[in-house]
Backbone as CSV, one residue per row, in Angstrom:
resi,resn,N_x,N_y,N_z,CA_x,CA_y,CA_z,C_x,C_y,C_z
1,UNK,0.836,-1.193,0.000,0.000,0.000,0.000,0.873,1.246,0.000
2,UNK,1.843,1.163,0.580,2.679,2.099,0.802,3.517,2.719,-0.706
3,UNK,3.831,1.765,-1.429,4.551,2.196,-2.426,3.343,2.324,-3.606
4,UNK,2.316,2.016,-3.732,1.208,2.715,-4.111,0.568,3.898,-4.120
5,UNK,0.901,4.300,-2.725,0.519,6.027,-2.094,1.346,6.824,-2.435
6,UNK,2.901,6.264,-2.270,3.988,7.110,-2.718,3.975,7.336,-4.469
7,UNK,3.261,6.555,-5.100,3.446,6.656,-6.246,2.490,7.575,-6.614
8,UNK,1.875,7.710,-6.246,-0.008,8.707,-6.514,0.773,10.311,-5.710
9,UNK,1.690,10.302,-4.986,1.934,10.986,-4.351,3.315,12.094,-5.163
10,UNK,4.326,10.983,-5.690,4.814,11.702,-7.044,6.351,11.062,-6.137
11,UNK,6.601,10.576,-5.694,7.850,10.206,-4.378,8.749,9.624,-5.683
12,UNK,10.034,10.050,-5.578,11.225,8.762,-6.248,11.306,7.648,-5.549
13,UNK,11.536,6.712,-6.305,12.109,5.476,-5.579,12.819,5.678,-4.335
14,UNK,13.624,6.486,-3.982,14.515,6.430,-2.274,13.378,7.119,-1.607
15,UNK,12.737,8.219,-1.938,11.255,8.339,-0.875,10.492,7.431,-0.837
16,UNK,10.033,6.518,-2.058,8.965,6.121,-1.956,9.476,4.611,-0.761
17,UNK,10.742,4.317,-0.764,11.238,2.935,0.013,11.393,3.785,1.573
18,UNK,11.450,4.711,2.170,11.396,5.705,2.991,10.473,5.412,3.523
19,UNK,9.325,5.867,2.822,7.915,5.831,2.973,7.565,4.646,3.684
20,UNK,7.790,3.569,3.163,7.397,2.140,3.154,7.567,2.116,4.678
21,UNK,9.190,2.167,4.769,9.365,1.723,6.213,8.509,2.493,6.966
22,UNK,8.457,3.576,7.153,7.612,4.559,7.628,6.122,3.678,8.254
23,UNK,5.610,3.097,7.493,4.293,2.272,7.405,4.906,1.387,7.824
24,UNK,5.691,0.403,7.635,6.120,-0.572,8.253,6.171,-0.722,9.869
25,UNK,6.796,0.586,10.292,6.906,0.676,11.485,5.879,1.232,11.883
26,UNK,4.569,1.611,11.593,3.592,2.400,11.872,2.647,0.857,12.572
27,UNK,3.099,0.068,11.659,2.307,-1.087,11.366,2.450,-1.958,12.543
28,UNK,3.760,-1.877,13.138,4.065,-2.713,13.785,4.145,-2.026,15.787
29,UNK,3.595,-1.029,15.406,3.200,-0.017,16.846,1.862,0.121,17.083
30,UNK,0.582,0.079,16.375,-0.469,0.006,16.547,-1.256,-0.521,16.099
31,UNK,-2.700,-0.455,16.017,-3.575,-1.098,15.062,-3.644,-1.154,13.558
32,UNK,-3.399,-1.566,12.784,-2.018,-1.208,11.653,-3.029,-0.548,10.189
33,UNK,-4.360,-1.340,10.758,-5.141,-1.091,9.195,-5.780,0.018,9.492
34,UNK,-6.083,0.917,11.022,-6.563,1.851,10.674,-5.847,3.262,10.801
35,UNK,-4.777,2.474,11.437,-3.553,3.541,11.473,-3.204,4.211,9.685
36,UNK,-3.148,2.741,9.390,-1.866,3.166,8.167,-2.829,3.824,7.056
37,UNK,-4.301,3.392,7.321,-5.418,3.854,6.340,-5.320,5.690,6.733
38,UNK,-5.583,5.715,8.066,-5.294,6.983,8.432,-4.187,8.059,7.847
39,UNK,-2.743,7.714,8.084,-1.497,8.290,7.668,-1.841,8.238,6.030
40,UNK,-2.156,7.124,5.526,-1.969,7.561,3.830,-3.058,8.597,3.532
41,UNK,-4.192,8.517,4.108,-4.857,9.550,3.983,-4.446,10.993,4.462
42,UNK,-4.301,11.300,5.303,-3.694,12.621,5.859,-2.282,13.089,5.048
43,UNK,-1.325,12.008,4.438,-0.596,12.248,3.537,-1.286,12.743,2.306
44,UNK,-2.648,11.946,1.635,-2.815,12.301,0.311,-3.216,13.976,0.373
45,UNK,-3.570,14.343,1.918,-4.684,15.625,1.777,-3.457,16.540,2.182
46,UNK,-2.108,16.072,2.460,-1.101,17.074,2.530,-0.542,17.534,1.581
47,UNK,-0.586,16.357,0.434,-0.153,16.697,-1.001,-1.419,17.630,-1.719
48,UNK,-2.087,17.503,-1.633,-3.569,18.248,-1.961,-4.243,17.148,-3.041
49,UNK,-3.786,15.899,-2.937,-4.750,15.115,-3.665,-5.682,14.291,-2.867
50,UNK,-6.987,14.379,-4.001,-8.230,13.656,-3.332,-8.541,12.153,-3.667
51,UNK,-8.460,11.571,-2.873,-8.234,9.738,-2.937,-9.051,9.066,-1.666
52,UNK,-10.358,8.839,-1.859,-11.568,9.143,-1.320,-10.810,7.456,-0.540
53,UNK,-11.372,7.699,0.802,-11.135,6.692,1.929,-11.341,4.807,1.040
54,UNK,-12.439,5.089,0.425,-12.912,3.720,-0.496,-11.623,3.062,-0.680
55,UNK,-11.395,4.433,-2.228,-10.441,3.822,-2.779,-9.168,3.696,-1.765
56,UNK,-8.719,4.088,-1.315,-7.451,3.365,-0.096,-8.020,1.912,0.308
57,UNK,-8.965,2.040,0.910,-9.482,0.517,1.729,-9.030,-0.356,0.833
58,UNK,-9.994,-0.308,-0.388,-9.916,-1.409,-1.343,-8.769,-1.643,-1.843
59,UNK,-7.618,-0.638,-2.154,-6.398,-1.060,-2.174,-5.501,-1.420,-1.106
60,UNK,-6.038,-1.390,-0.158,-5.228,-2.333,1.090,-5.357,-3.548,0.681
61,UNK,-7.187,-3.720,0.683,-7.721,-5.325,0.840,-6.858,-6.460,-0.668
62,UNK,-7.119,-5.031,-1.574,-6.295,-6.460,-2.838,-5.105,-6.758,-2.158
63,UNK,-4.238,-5.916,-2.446,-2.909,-5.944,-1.844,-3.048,-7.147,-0.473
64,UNK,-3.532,-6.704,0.212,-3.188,-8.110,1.377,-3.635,-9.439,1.049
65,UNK,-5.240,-9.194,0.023,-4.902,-10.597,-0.462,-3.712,-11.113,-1.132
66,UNK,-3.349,-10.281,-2.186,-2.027,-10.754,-2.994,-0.693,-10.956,-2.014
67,UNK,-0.866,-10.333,-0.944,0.338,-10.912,0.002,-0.172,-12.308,0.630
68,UNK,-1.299,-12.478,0.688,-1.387,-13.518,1.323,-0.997,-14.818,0.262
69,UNK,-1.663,-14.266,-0.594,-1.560,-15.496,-2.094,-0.018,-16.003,-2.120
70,UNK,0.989,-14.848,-1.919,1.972,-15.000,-2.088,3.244,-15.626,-1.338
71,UNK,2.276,-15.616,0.147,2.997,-16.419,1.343,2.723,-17.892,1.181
72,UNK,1.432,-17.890,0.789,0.628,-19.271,0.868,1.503,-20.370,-0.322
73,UNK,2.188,-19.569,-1.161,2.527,-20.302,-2.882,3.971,-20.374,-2.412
């Protein structure tokens, strides 16, 4: 999700891997899905782009399925 946001967000590759950890460790200090739903949002509205709560969710949910797909294989 993270390198998704950074990308909508306009980040180079060394921000956008920045970023990541950023969430990573966000992830691993609190409740992670509504935290990190939170931070990418408050990021998109710092950049001044509008990326309606939906669309974040639903790109968590693929994304974690595809991580899951990908642990499981």
């Amino acid at each position: 999700l993270a390198m998704w946001a950074a990308e909508k967000m306009g980040k180079n590759h060394e921000e956008a891997k920045t970023y990541a950890m950023q969430m990573i460790m966000l992830d691993l200090e609190r409740d992670r899905r509504k935290d990190v739903l939170g931070r990418v949002s408050e990021d998109f509205e710092s950049m001044g782009l509008s990326v309606p709560h939906t669309e974040i969710r639903a790109t968590m949910n693929i994304l974690a399925d595809e991580a899951r797909r990908q642990l499981m294989s």
